[in-house]
Short mmCIF file of C-alpha atoms in Angstrom, two decimals:
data_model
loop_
_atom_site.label_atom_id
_atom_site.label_comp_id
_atom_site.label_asym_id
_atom_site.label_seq_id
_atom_site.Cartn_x
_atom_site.Cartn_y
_atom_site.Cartn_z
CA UNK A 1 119.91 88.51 102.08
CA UNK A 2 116.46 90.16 101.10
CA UNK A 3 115.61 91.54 104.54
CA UNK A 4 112.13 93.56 102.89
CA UNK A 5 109.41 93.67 105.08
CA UNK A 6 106.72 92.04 103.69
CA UNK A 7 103.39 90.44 105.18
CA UNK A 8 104.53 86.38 105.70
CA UNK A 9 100.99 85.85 106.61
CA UNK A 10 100.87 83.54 109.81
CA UNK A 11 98.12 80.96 109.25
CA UNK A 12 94.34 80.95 111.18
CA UNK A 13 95.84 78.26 113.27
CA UNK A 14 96.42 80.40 116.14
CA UNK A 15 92.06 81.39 116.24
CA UNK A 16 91.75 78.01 116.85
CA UNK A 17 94.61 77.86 120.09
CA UNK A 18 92.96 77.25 123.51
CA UNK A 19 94.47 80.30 125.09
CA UNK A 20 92.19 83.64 126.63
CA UNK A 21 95.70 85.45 125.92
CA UNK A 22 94.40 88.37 123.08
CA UNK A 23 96.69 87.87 120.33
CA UNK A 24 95.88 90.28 117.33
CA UNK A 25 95.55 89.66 113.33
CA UNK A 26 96.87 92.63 112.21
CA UNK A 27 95.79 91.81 108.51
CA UNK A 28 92.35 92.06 110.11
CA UNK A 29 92.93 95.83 110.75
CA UNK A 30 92.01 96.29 107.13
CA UNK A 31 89.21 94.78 106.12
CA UNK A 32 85.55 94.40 107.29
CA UNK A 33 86.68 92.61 111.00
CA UNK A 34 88.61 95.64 111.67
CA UNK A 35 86.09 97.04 114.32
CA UNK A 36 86.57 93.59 116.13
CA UNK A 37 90.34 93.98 115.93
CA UNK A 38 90.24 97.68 117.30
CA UNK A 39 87.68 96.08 120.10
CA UNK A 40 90.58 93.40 120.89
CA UNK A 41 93.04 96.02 120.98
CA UNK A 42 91.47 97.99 123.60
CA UNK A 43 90.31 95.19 125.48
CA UNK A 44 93.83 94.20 125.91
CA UNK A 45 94.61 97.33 126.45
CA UNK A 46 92.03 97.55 129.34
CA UNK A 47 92.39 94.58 131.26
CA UNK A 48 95.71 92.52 130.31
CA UNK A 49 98.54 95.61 129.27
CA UNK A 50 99.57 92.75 126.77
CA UNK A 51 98.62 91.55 124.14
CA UNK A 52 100.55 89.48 120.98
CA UNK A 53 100.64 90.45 116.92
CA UNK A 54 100.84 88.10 114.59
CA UNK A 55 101.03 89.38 110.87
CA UNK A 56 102.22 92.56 112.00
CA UNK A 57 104.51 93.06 108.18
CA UNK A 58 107.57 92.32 109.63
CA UNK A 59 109.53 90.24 107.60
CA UNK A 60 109.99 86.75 109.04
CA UNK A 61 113.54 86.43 107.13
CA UNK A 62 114.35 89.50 109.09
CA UNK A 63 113.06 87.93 112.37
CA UNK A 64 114.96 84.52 111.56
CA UNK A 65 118.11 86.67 111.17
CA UNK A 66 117.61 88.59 113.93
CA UNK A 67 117.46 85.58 116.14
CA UNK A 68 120.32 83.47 114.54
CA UNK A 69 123.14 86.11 114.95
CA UNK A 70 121.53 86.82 118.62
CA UNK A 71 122.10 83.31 119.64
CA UNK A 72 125.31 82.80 117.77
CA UNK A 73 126.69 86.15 119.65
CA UNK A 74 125.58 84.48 122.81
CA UNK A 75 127.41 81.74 122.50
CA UNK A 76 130.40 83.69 121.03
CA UNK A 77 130.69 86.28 123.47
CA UNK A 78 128.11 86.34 126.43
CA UNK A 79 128.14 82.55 127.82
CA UNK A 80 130.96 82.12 129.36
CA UNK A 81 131.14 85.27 130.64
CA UNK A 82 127.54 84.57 132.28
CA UNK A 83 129.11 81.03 134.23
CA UNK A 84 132.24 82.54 135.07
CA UNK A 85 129.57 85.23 136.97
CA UNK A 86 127.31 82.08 137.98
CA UNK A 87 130.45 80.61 139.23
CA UNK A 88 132.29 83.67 140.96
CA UNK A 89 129.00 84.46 143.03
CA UNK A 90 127.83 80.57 143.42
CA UNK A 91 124.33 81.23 142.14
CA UNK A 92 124.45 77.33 140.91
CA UNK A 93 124.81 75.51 144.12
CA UNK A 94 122.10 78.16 146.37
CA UNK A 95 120.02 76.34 148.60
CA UNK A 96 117.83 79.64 149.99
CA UNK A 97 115.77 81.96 147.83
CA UNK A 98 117.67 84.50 145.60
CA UNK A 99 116.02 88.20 145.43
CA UNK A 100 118.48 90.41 144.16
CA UNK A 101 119.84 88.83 141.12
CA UNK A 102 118.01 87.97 138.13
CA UNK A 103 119.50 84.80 135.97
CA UNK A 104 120.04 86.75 132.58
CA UNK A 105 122.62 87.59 130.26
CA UNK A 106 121.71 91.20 128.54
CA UNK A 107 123.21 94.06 127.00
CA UNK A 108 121.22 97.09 125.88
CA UNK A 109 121.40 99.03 122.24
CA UNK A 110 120.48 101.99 121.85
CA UNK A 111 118.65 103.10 118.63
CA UNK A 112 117.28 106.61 119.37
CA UNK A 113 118.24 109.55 119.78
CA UNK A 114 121.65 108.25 119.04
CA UNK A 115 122.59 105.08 118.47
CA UNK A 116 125.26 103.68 120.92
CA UNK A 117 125.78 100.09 118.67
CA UNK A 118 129.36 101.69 117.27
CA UNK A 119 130.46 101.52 121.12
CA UNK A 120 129.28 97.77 121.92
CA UNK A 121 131.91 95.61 121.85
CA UNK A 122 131.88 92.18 120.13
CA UNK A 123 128.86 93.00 117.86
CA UNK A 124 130.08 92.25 114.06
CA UNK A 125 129.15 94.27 111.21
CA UNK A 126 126.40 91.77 110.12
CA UNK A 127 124.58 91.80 113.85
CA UNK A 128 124.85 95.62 113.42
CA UNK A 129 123.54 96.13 110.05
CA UNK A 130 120.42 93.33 110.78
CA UNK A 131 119.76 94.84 114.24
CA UNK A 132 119.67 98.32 112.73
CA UNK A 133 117.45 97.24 109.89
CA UNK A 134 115.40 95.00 112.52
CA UNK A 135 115.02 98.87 114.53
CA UNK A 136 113.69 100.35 111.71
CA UNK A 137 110.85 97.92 111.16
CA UNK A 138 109.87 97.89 115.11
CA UNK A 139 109.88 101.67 115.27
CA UNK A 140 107.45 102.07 112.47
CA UNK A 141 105.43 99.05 113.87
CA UNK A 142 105.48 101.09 117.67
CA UNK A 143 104.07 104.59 115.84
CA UNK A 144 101.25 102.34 114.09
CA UNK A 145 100.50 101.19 117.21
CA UNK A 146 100.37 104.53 119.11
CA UNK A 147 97.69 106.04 116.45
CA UNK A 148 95.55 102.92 116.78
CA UNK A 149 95.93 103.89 120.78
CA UNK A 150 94.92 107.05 119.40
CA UNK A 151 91.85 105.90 117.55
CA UNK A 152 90.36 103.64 120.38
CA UNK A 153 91.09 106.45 123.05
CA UNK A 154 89.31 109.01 121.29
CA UNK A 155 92.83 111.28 120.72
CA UNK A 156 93.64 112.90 117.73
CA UNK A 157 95.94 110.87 115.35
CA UNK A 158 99.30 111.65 116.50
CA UNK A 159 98.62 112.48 119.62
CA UNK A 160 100.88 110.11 121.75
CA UNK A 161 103.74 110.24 119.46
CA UNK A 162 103.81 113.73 119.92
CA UNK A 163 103.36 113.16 123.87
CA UNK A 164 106.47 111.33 123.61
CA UNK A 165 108.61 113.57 121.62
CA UNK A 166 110.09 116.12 123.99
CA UNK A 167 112.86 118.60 121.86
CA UNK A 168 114.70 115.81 120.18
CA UNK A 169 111.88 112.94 120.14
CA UNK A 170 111.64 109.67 121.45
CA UNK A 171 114.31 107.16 123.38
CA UNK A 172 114.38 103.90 121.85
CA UNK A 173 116.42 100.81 122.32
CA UNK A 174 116.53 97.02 122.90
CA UNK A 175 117.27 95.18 125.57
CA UNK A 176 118.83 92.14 124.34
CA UNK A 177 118.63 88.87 127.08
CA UNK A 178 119.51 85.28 127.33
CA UNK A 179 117.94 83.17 129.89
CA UNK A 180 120.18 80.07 130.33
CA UNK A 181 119.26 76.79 131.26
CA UNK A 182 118.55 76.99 135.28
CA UNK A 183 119.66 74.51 138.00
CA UNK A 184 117.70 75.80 141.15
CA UNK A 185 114.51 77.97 138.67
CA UNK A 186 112.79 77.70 141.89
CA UNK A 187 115.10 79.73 143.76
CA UNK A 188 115.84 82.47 141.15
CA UNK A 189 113.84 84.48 138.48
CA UNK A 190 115.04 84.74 135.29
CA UNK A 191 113.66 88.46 135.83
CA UNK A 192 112.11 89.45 139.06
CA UNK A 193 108.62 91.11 138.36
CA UNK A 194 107.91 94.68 137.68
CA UNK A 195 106.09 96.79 135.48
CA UNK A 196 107.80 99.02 132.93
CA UNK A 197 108.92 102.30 133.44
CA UNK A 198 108.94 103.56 129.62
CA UNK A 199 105.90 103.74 126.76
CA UNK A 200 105.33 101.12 124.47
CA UNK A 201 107.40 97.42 124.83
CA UNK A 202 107.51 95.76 121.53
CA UNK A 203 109.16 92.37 122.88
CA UNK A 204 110.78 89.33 119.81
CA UNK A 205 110.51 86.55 122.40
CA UNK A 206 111.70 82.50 121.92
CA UNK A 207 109.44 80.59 120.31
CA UNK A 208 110.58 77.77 121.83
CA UNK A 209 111.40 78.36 125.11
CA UNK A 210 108.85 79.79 127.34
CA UNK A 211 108.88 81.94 130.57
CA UNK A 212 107.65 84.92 130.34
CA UNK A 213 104.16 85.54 132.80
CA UNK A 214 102.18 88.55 133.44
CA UNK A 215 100.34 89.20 136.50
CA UNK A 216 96.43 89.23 136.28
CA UNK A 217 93.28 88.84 138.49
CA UNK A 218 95.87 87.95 141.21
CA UNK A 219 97.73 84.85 139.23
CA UNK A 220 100.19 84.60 136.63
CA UNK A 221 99.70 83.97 133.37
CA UNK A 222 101.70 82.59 130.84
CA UNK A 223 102.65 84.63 127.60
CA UNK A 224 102.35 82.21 124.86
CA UNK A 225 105.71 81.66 122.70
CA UNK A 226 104.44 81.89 118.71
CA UNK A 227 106.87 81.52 116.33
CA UNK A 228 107.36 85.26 114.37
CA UNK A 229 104.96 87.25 116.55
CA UNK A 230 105.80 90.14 118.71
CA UNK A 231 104.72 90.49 121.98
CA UNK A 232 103.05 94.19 123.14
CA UNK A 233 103.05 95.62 126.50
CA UNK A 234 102.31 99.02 128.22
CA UNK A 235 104.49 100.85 130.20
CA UNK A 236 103.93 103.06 132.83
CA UNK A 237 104.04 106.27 130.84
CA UNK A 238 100.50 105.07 129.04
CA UNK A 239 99.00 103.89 132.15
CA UNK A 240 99.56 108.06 133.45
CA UNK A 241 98.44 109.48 129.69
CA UNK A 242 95.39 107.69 129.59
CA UNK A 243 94.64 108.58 133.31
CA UNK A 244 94.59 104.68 133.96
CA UNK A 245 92.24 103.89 131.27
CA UNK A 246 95.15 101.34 129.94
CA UNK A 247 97.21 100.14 132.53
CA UNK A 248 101.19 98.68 132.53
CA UNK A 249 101.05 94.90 134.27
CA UNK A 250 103.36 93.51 136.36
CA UNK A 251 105.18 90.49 134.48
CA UNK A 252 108.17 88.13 134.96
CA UNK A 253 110.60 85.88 133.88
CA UNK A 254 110.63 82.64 135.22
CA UNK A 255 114.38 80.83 134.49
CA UNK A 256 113.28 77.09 133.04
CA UNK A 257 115.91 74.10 133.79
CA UNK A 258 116.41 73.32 130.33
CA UNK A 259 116.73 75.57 127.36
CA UNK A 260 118.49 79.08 126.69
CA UNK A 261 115.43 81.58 125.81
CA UNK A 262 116.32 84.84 123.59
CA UNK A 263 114.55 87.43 124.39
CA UNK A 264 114.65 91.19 122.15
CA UNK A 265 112.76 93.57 124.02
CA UNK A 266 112.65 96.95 122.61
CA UNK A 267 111.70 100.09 124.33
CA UNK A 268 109.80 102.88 122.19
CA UNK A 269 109.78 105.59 125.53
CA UNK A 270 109.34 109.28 126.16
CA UNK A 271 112.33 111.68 125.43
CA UNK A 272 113.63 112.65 128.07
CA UNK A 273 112.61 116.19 128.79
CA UNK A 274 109.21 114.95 127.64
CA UNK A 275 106.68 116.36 129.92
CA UNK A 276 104.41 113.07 130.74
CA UNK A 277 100.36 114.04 132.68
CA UNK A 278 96.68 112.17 131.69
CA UNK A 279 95.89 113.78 128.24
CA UNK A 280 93.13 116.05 128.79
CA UNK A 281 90.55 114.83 126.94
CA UNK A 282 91.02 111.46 128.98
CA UNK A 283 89.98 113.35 131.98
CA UNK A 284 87.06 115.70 131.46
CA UNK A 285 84.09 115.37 134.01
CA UNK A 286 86.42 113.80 136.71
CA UNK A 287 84.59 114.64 140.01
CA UNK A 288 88.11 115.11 142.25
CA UNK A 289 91.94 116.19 141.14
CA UNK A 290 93.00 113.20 143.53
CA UNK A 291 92.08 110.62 140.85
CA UNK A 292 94.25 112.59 138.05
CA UNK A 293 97.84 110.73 137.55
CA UNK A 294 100.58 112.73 138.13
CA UNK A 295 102.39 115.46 135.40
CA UNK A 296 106.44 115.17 135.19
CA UNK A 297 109.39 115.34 133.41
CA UNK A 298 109.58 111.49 132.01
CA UNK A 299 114.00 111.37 133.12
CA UNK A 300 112.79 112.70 136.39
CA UNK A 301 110.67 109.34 136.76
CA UNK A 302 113.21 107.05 135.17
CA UNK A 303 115.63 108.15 137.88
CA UNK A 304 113.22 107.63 140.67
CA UNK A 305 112.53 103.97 138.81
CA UNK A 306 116.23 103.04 138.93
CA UNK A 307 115.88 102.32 142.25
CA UNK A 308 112.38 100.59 142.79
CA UNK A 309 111.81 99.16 139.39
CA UNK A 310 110.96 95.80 141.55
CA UNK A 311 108.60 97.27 143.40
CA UNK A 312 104.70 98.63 142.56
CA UNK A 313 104.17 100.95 140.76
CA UNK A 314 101.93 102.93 142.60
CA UNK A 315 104.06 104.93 145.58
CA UNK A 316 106.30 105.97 142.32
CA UNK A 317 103.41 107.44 140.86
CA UNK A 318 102.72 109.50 144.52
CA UNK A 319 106.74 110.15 144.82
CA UNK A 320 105.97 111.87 141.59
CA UNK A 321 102.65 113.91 142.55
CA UNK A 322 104.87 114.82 145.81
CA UNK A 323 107.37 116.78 143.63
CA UNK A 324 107.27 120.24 142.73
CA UNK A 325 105.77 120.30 139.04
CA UNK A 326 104.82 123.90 138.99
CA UNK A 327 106.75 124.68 136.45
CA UNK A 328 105.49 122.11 133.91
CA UNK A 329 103.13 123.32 131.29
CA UNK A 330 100.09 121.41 130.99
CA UNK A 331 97.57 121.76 127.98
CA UNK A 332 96.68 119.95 124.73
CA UNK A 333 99.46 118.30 122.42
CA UNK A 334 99.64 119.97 119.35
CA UNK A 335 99.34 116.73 116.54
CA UNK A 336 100.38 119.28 113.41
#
């Protein structure tokens, strides 16, 4: 199989959808509508922490792959499992509102540092060597995205990849999900909503099956399923670099009665002895030291997030500025 990335241009069709949700032309990044693109970034940036590629050079062999051996290993080795769990705790005959379980199937792989995919059991040597090619691709895709975060922030090229690295760079992994086919979706998410904890989410959704909602202006939006795009959103860690310039969004999953929905989200996050605090170029001329995001040690947060990850955002951010950061240093990134 020829898995070479190559453009597989997606056709104008999508312009022409009735949907406010930005989804961006990446082709359009290098030509004369590029300014218009960048402007679409940010704006997505700014007010939805979401937005959706489409010609992003990933090749769509490698995405139709990547989702055939997903779904096969599903069936192979995750469903039953997932209704013998259904069954044991009797999730399928509930008649009250469920709040601590989410109805998924998921495992996680790790990519970066060190790859943990020799120690997941069931996954055959083709998954492995497609998922591992399909890694490479999104992690180049996640550092062109960071420098064109860069370039409509103002920051020097580089800038938030180098935020990120700590001493042996960046985590980075994928969460790979199922969302089976529901019989009470009213009383149980597929995912409960939360905002993530980590960087940039580069998310390989259904294009079929729907579900997936962000929260904005107060009511929840749907995230559009398109076949061979990839689905952005910000994390936390962005939200506190750009001193909430960008912001992370809380989102969901809502389980859907009929239909098993794939989902491939992968994680490009903060080492973890990255120091994380509002890049300071992002906050010059600030009147008060009360509106400046906290500065920590980016494991230090994920272990706080553990345990509210379903909860907002913002008393993590104070737990954070309560903790003794002293010994942090604080000061420009070096980009060379």
């Amino acid at each position: 199989m020829n898995t070479t990335p190559h453009p597989n241009r997606v056709s104008e069709e999508f312009e022409e959808m009735e949907m406010d949700f930005p989804v961006i032309n990446m082709e359009k990044l290098n030509g004369e509508d590029r300014g218009a693109a960048m402007e679409k970034i940010n704006d997505a940036c700014e007010n939805w922490g979401f937005f959706e590629l489409v010609n992003h050079g990933i090749s769509h062999e490698l995405m139709d792959e990547v989702e055939k051996l997903t779904k096969e290993h599903y069936r192979k080795c995750m469903e039953q499992k997932f209704k013998d769990m259904v069954a044991s705790r009797g999730l399928d005959s509930v008649d009250t509102e469920i709040n601590d379980t989410d109805w998924e199937s998921t495992f996680f792989l790790r990519h970066l540092p060190v790859s943990n995919m020799s120690e997941i059991p069931d996954l055959d040597e083709d998954y492995k060597k497609v998922m591992k090619e399909f890694a490479v691709e999104l992690e180049k895709l996640a550092e062109q995205l960071l420098d064109l975060l860069c370039e409509n922030l103002g920051l020097e090229k580089g800038y938030l990849k180098k935020a990120f690295y700590g001493s042996k760079g960046p985590n980075f992994g994928t969460k790979v999900s199922n969302y089976p086919p529901c019989p009470k979706p009213e009383l149980i998410e597929g995912l409960r909503a939360h905002t993530d904890a980590g960087g940039l989410i580069l998310l390989f959704q259904d294009h079929k099956v729907s579900g997936l909602q962000l929260l904005k202006d107060g009511k929840w939006v749907d995230v559009p399923p398109m076949h061979h795009s990839i689905v952005i959103n910000l994390g936390d860690q962005l939200e506190v670099i750009t001193n909430g310039k960008y912001k992370s969004v809380m989102h969901r999953v809502k389980a859907q009665p009929d239909g098993n929905r794939m989902s491939l989200a992968s994680f490009y996050n903060p080492g973890d002895d990255a120091v994380i605090y509002p890049a300071p170029a992002l906050v010059e001329g600030e009147e008060a030291s009360s509106k400046l995001y906290p500065k920590f040690v980016f494991n230090d947060y994920m272990k706080l997030y553990v345990g509210l990850k379903f909860q907002a955002k913002e008393p993590r951010f104070e737990a954070m500025k309560a903790t003794d950061s002293t010994n942090l240093q604080m000061g420009p990134i070096a980009t060379v």
